XYZ file of C-alpha atoms in Angstrom:
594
model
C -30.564 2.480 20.183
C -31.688 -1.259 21.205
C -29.082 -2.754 22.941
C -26.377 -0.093 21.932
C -25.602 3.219 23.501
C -23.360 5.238 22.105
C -21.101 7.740 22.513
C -18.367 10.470 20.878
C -15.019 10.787 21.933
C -12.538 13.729 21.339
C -8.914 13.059 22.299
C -6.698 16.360 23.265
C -3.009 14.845 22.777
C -1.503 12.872 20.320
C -0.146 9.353 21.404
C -1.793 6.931 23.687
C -5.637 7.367 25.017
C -7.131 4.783 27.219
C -10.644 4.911 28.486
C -11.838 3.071 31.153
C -15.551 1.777 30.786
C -17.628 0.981 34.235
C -19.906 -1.234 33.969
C -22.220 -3.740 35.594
C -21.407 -4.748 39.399
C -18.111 -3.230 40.190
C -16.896 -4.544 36.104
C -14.458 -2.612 33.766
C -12.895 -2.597 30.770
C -10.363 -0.669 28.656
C -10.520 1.001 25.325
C -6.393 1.471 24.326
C -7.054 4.115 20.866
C -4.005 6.134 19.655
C -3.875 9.544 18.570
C -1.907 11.092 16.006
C -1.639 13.814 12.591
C -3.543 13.727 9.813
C -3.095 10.799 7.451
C -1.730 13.109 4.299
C 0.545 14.544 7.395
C 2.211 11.259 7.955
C 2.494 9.816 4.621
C 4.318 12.961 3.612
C 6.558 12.840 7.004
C 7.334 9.358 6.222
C 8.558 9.824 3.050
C 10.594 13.380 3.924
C 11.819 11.003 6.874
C 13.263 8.188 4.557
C 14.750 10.526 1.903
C 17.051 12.395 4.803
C 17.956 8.647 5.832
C 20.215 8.397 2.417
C 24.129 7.215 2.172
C 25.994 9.375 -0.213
C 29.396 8.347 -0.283
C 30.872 7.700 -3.799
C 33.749 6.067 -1.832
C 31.448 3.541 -0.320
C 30.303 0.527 -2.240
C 26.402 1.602 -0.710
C 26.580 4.933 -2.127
C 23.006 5.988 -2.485
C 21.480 3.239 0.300
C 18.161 4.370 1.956
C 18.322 2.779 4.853
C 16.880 1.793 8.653
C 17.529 4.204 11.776
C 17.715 3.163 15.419
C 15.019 5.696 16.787
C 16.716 4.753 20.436
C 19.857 5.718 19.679
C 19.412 7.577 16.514
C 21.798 5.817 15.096
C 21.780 5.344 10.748
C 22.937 2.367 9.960
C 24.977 1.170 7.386
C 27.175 -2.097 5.732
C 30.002 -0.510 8.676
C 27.409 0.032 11.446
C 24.973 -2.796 12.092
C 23.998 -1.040 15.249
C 22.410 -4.161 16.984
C 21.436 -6.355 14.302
C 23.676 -9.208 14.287
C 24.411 -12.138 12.978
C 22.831 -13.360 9.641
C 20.142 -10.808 10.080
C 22.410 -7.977 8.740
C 20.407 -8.596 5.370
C 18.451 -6.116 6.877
C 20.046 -2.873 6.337
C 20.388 -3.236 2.702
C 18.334 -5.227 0.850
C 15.269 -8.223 1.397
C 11.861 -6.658 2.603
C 13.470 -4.175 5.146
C 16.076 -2.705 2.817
C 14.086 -2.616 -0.484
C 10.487 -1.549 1.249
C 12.175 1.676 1.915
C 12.562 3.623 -1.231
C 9.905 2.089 -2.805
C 7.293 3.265 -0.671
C 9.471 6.794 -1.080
C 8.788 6.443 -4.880
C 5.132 5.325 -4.590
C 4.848 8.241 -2.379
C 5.765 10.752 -4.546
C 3.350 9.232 -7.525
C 0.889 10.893 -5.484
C 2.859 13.663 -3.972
C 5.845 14.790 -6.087
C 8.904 16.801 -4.938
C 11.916 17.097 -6.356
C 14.474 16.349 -3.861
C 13.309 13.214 -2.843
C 12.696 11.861 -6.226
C 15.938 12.906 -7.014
C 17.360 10.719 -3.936
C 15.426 7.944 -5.889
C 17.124 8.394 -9.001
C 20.753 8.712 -6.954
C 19.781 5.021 -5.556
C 18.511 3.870 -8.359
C 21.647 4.752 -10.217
C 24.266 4.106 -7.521
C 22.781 0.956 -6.233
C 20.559 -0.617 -8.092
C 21.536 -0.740 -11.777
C 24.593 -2.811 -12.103
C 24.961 -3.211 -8.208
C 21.730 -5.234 -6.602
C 20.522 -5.273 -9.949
C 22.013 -7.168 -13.263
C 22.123 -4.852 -16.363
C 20.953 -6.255 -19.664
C 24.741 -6.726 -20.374
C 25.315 -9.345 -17.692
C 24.185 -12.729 -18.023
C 20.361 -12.717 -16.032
C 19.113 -9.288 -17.112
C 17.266 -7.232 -14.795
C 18.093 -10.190 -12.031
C 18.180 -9.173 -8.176
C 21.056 -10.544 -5.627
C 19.398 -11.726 -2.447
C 20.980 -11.730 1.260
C 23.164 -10.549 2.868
C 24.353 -7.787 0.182
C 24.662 -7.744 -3.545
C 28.289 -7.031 -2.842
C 29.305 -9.848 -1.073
C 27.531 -12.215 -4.200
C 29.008 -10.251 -6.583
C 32.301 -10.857 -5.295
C 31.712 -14.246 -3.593
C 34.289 -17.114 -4.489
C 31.142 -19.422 -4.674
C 29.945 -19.335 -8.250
C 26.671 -20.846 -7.268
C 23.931 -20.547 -5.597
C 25.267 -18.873 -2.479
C 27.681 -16.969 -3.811
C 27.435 -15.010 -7.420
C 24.000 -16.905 -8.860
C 22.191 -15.764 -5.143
C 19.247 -13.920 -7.375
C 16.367 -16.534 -6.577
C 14.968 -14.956 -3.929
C 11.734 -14.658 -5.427
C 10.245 -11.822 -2.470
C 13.231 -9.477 -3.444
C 11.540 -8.760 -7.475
C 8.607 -7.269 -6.683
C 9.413 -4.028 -4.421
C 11.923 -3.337 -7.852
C 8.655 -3.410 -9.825
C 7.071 -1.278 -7.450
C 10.393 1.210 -7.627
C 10.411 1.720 -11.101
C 6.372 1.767 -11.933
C 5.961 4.220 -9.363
C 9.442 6.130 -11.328
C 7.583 5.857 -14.227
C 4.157 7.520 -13.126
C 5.615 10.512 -11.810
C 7.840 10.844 -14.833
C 4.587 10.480 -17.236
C 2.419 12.358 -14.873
C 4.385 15.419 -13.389
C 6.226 17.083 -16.897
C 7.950 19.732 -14.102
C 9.517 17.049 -12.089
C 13.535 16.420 -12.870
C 14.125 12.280 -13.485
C 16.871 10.932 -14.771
C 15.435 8.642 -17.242
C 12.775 8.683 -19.555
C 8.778 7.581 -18.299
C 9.138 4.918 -20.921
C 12.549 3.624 -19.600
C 11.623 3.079 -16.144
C 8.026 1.188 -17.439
C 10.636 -1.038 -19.529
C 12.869 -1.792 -15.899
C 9.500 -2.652 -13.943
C 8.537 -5.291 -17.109
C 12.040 -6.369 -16.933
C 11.979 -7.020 -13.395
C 8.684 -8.736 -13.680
C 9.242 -10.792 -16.307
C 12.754 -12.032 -14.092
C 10.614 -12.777 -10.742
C 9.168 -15.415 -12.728
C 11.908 -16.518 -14.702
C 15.596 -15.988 -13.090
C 14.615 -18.032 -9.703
C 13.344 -21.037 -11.702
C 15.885 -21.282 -13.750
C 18.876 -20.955 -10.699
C 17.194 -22.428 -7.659
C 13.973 -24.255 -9.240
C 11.987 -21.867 -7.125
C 8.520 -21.221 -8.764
C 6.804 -17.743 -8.403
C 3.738 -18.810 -9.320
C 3.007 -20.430 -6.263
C 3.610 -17.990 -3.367
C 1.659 -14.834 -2.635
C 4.140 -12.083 -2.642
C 3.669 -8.455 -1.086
C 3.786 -5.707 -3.745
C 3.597 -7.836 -6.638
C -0.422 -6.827 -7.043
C 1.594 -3.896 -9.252
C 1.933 -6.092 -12.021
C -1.419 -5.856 -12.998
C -0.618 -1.855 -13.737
C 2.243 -2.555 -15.530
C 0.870 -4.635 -18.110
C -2.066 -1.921 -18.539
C 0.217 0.744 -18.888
C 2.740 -1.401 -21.310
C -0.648 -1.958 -23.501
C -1.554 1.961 -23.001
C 2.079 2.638 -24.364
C 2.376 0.590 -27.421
C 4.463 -2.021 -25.855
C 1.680 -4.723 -27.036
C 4.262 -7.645 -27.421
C 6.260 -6.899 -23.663
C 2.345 -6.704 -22.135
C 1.718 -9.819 -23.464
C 4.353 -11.310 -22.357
C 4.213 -10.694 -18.904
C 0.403 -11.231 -19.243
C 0.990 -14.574 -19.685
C 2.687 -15.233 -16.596
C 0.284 -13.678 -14.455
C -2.480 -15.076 -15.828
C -0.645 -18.728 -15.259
C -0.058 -17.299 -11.204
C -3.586 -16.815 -11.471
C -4.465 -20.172 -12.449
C -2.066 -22.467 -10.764
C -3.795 -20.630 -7.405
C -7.656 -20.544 -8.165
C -7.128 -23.916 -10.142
C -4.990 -25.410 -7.371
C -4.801 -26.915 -3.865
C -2.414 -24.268 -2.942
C -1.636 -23.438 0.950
C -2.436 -20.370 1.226
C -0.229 -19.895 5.251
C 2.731 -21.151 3.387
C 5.469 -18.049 2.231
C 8.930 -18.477 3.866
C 7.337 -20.256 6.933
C 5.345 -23.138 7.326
C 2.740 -20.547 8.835
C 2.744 -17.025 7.253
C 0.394 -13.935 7.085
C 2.143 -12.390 4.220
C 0.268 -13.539 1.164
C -3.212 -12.154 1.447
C -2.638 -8.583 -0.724
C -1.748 -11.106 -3.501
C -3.919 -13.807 -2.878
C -6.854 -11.006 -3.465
C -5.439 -9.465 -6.537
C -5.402 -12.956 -8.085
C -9.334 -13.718 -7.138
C -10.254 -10.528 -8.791
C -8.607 -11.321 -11.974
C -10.092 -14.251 -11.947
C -13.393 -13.421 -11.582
C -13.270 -10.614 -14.359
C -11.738 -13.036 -16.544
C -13.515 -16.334 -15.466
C -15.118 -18.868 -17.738
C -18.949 -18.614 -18.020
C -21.300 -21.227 -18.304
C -19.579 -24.213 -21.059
C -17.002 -21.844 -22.042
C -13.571 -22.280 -21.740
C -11.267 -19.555 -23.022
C -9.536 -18.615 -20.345
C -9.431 -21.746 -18.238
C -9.921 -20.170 -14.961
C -13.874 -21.953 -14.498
C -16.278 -19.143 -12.720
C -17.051 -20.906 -9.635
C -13.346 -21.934 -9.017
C -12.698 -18.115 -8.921
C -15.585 -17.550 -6.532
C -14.408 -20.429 -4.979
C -11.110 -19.305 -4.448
C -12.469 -15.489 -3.410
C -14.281 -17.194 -0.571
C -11.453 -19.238 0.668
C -8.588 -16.724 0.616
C -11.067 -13.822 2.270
C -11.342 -16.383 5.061
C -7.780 -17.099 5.387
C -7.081 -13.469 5.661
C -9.215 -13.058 8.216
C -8.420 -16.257 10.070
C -5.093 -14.209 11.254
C -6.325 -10.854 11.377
C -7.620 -9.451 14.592
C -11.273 -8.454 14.798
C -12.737 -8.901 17.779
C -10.400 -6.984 20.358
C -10.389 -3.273 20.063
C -7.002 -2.248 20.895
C -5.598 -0.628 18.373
C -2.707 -2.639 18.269
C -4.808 -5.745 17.757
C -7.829 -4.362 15.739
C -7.333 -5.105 12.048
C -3.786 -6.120 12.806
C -2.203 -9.310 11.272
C -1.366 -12.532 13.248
C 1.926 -13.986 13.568
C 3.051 -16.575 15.809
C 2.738 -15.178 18.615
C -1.265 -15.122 18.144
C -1.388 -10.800 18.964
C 1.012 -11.612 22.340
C 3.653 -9.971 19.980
C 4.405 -8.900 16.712
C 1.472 -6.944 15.411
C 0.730 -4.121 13.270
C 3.066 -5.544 10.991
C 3.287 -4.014 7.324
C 0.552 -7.355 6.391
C -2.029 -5.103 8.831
C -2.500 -2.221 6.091
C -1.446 -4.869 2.886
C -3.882 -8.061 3.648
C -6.417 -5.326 5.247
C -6.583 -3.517 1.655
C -7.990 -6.666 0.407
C -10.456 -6.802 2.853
C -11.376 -3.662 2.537
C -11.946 -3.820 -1.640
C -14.085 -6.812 -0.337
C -16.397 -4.803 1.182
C -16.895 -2.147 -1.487
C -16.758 -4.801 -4.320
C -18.393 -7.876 -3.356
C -19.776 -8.384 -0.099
C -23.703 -8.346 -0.282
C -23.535 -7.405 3.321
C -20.105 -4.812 3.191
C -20.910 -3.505 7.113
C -18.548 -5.555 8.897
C -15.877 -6.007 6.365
C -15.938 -2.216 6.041
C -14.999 -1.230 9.166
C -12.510 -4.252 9.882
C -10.737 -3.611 6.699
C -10.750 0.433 7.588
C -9.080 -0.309 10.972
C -6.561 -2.520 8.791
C -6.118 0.541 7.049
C -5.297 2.705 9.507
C -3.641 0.471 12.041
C -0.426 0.696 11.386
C -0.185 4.269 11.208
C 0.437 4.351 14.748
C 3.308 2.907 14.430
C 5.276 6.112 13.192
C 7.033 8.411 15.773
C 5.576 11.608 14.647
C 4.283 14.708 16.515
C 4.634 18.851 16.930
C 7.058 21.017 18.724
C 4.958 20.878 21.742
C 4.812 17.241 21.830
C 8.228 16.719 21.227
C 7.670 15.230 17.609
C 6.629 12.014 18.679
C 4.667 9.894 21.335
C 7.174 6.821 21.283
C 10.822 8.216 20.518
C 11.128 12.291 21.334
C 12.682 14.433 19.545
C 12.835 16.478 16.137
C 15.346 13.663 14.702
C 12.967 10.716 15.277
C 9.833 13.091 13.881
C 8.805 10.744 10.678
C 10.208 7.666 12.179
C 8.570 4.282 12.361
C 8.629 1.299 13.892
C 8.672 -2.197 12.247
C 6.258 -4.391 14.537
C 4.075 -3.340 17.979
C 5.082 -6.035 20.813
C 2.141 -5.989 23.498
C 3.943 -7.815 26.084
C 5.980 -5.767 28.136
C 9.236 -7.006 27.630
C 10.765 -9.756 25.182
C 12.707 -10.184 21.484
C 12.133 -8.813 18.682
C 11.811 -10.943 15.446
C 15.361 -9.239 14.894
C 16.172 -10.120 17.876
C 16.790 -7.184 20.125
C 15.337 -7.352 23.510
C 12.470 -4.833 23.363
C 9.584 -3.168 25.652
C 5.859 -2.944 25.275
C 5.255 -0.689 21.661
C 6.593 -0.114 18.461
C 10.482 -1.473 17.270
C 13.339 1.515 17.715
C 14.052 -0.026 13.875
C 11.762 0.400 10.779
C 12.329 -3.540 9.274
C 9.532 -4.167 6.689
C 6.540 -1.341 7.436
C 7.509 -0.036 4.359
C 5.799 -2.356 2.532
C 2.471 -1.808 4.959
C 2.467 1.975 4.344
C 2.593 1.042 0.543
C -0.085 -0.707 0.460
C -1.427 1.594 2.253
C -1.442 4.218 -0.214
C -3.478 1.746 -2.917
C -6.023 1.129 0.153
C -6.117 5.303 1.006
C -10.167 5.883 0.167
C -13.151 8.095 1.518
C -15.761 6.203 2.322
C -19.888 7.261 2.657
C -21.905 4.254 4.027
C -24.914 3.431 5.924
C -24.009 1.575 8.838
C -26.521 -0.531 10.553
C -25.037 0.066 13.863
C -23.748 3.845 14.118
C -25.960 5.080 10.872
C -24.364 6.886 8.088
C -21.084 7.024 8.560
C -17.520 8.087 6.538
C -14.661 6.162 7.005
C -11.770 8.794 6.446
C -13.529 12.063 5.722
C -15.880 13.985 7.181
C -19.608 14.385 5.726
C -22.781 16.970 6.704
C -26.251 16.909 5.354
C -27.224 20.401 4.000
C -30.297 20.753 2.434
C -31.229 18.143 0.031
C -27.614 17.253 -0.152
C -24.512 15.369 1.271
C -21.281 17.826 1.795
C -18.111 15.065 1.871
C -14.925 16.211 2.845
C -11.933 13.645 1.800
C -9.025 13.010 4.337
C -8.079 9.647 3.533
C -4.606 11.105 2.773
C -4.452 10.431 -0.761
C -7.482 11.796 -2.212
C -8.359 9.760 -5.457
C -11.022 7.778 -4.205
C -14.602 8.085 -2.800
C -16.915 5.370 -2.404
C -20.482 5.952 -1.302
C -22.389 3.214 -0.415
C -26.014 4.753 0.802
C -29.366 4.061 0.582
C -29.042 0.496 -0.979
C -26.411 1.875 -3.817
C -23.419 2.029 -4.832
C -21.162 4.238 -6.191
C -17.213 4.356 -6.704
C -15.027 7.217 -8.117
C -11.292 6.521 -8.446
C -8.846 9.437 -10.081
C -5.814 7.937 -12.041
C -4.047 11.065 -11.101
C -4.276 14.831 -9.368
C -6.844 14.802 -6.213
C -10.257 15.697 -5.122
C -9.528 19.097 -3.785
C -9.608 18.730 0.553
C -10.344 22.784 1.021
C -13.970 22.027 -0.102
C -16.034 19.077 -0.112
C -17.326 17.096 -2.771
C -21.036 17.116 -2.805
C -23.916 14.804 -3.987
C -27.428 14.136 -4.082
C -28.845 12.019 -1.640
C -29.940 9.304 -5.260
C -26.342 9.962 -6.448
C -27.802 11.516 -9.632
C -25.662 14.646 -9.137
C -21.802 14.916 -7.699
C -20.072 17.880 -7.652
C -16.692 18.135 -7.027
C -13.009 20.030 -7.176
C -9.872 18.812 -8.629
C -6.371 19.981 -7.960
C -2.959 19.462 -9.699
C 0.453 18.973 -9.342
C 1.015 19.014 -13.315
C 1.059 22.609 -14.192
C 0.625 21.500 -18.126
C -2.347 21.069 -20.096
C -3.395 17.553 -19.664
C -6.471 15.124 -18.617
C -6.720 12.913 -15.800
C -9.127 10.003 -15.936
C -12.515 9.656 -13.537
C -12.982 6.104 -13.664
C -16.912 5.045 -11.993
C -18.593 1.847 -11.018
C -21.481 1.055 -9.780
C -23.450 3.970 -11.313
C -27.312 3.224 -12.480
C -27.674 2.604 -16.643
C -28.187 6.110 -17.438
C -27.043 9.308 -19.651
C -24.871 11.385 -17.616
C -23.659 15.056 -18.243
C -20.733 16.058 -17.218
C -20.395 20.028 -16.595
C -16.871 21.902 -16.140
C -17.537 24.867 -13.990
C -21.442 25.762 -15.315
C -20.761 25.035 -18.649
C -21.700 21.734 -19.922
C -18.340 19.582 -21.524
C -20.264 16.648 -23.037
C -22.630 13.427 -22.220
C -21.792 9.897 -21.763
C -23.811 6.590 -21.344
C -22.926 4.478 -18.769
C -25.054 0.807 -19.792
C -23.219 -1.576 -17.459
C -22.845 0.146 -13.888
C -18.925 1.589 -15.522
C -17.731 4.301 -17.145
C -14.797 6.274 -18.025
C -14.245 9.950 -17.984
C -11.608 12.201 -19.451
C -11.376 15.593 -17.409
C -9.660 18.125 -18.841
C -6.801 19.988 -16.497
C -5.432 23.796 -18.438
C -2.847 25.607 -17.295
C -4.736 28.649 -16.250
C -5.855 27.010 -12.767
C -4.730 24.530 -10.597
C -8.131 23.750 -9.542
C -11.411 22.832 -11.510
C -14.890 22.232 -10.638
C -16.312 19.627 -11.889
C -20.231 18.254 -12.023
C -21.768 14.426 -12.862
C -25.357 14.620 -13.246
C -27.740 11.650 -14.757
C -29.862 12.849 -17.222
C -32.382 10.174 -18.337
């Protein structure tokens, strides 16, 4: 085609593939991909993994810690086996990014894939750990507070009443993977009536405003330290909870906590903020927030004189512009190695330390870019695509016949994961073990990639105008007069198509698109067709929400018998399906009608 000739690829072994390309006089070059399970397959694994990686000991003052294992050594450590973190960095087994990532991608997890024993692990940690331990109750005197490094237990019972010792709950980074804990609690309580918690949906939604509202309160009033001016991984969640506190009643709480993301919003679009800046003078780690806050401000934005909001309309787009760049700036998109594509920079400039857990987190933000905003979407698609699945090779996973894993054999490591990819063959880790070319023996902080994974996790129809049509985590066939696409994205609530010159997005607030048959549309989009399967075995709804759909009146049909119209006037909708009892799958049609 032109200047391009292309070509299709099938690997036949999991783990490392590298092709050697000829070319030119006596020239080569290599393509480094990696192989491995299907995405649902790992983000299942991952989670199974992390819930068997649990301290219960009601003797030990970390009774109910989820916590890192040495895939070298297969070793689990613990507050009385540091393994081979030393010094200062022991933070890392128990709390700070590494520590609280863990079960809070394990509870986002199992909002979209319940089972019982693992949430119950959740509700053990939550109860012998958090509450009252890393956590202040409302009894004590900073409600809903978290204690920072090295260990809540050593603040608690610190001799230093200040800031080191017992008041060591500024660490603004520490609040938000709480939120994420106990929203994600709260969905599967609300969403799965057959699950087991321990506390009601309602209580866990109260705990995630709690721990909001503190992030932007408790570390300004200790240390001075303002949350409104650092982009902080996971803290996008917020934005749920205050939908979900309005959807519940809780009208006053919402607007509280409304208000201070709404003033994070504006000191950042409104401000000269540096946008590298987190716990370094140079830092990746922003750029999941940093989008979050650009799209509220350009749905909320000021137009033309008026000013009701305060956020003006072209400081948002403004601001849009400026952090997409930034993101980018450190994000690798030019070399094709999988540990480099789509990856995040550090300083080490892709020489070490990549497919950190900002890969899959800032890469989401590229990749709502694309479907959202970019006139031209093409090449933000498929960078922020490779962001998402980047990191994935990272995890130690694999069959009986491949010994459960490329990087660390055997059934124990099978679910594993490693915290950082180090190109170089030999050097230190930012933990500071000495280490060899590919992924950490220790987990650290790709928790809180995988997580964000799961909010990035789409199917993807688009016309491409280098390799054609094209669908980025699926599979798709033209039959006659139709398009057959088949989700694999591992999560299953979201298809995008963007064909033809349109645009169309479908996004499930709960159950799936069914993966055993493929959803189906017209090549206009007047007409999609597709299954949806449950975990909730009660009668309930689940909403469709759409964007991007042409001003119409669409019909929507359960089975063949028509349910109802709607009018969509704007490009968005909303549409309630109803899930009974007598099936765990539905078919469902959308078809324009005028």
């Amino acid at each position: 085609k032109g200047d391009f000739h292309f070509y299709q690829v099938q690997f036949q072994r999991l783990g490392e593939n590298r092709l050697t390309i000829h070319y030119g006089n006596t020239q080569h070059m290599y393509l480094e991909f990696f192989s491995t399970e299907p995405l649902e397959t790992l983000i299942k694994k991952r989670a199974a993994f992390l819930a068997r990686r649990q301290h219960r000991d009601a003797s030990k003052w970390y009774n109910g810690l989820i916590t890192d294992w040495n895939m070298e050594s297969q070793v689990l450590l613990s507050p009385d086996n540091y393994d081979r973190i030393q010094s200062w960095r022991i933070y890392a087994v128990t709390c700070d990014d590494p520590g609280l990532g863990k079960p809070a991608y394990l509870a986002a997890k199992n909002a979209e894939y319940p089972q019982q024993n693992e949430i119950e692990a959740l509700d053990y940690y939550i109860k012998n750990f958090v509450w009252g331990g890393l956590q202040q109750t409302t009894q004590e005197p900073y409600p809903y507070a978290i204690y920072g490094i090295p260990d809540w237990k050593t603040n608690r019972e610190s001799i230093d009443p200040g800031r080191y010792g017992q008041r060591h709950i500024w660490r603004i980074y520490d609040y938000p993977h709480i939120v994420l804990l106990y929203y994600s609690m709260y969905r599967i309580a609300k969403n799965y009536p057959q699950i087991k918690t321990a506390l009601p949906a309602t209580e866990y939604l109260k705990r995630a405003f709690g721990t909001a509202v503190a992030l932007f309160t408790v570390p300004m009033q200790v240390e001075g330290w303002s949350a409104y001016r650092t982009g902080l991984y996971n803290e996008l969640v917020i934005g749920n909870v205050i939908a979900d506190l309005e959807a519940e009643g809780m009208t006053a709480e919402a607007q509280t906590l409304r208000k201070h993301w709404e003033q994070k919003v504006k000191t950042f679009v409104n401000g000269q903020l540096n946008l590298f800046q987190s716990e370094y003078a140079f830092d990746s780690t922003g750029f999941e927030a940093t989008h979050a806050l650009a799209k509220y401000a350009l749905e909320h934005a000021d137009k033309g004189t008026d000013n009701t909001t305060g956020i003006p309309l072209e400081n948002a787009q403004r601001f849009m512009q400026k952090q997409l760049a930034s993101n980018i700036f450190c994000r690798g998109w030019l070399e094709p190695a999988y540990y480099l594509l789509g990856s995040d920079y550090r300083g080490g400039g892709g020489n070490s330390f990549t497919l950190s857990y900002m890969s899959q987190m800032g890469g989401s933000s590229v990749l709502d870019y694309s479907l959202n905003y970019a006139k031209e979407p093409d090449w933000y698609l498929r960078l922020g695509y490779a962001s998402y699945l980047s990191a994935w090779a990272l995890m130690n996973t694999g069959t009986a016949e491949s010994n459960y894993g490329y990087w660390y054999p055997g059934k124990a490591n099978d679910g594993g994961a490693g915290g950082g990819f180090e190109p170089a063959p030999y050097g230190q880790t930012w933990l500071n073990q000495p280490h060899h070319r590919g992924p950490w023996y220790y987990a650290s902080e790709v928790d809180l990639g995988y997580s964000g994974a799961l909010r990035a996790a789409a199917t993807i129809l688009a016309d491409d105008p280098i390799f054609g049509r094209f669908c980025f985590g699926g599979d798709w066939r033209q039959t006659a007069g139709e398009i057959e696409v088949t989700p694999k994205d591992g999560v299953r609530r979201r298809l995008h198509a963007l064909i033809g010159g349109k645009k169309m997005h479908m996004v499930l607030n709960g159950d799936r698109f069914l993966a055993a048959q493929p959803i189906q549309l017209k090549e206009d989009l007047s007409e999609i067709r597709f299954r949806i399967e449950s975990d909730n075995p009660s009668n309930h709804s689940v909403t469709l929400n759409l964007s991007g759909f042409a001003p119409a009146t669409y019909q929507l049909r359960i089975g063949k018998k028509a349910f109802g119209t709607f009018i969509i006037n704007d490009g968005n909708g909303r549409v309630e399906l109803p899930i009974n009892t007598d099936t765990r799958t539905k078919l469902f049609a959308l078809s324009r009608t005028s």
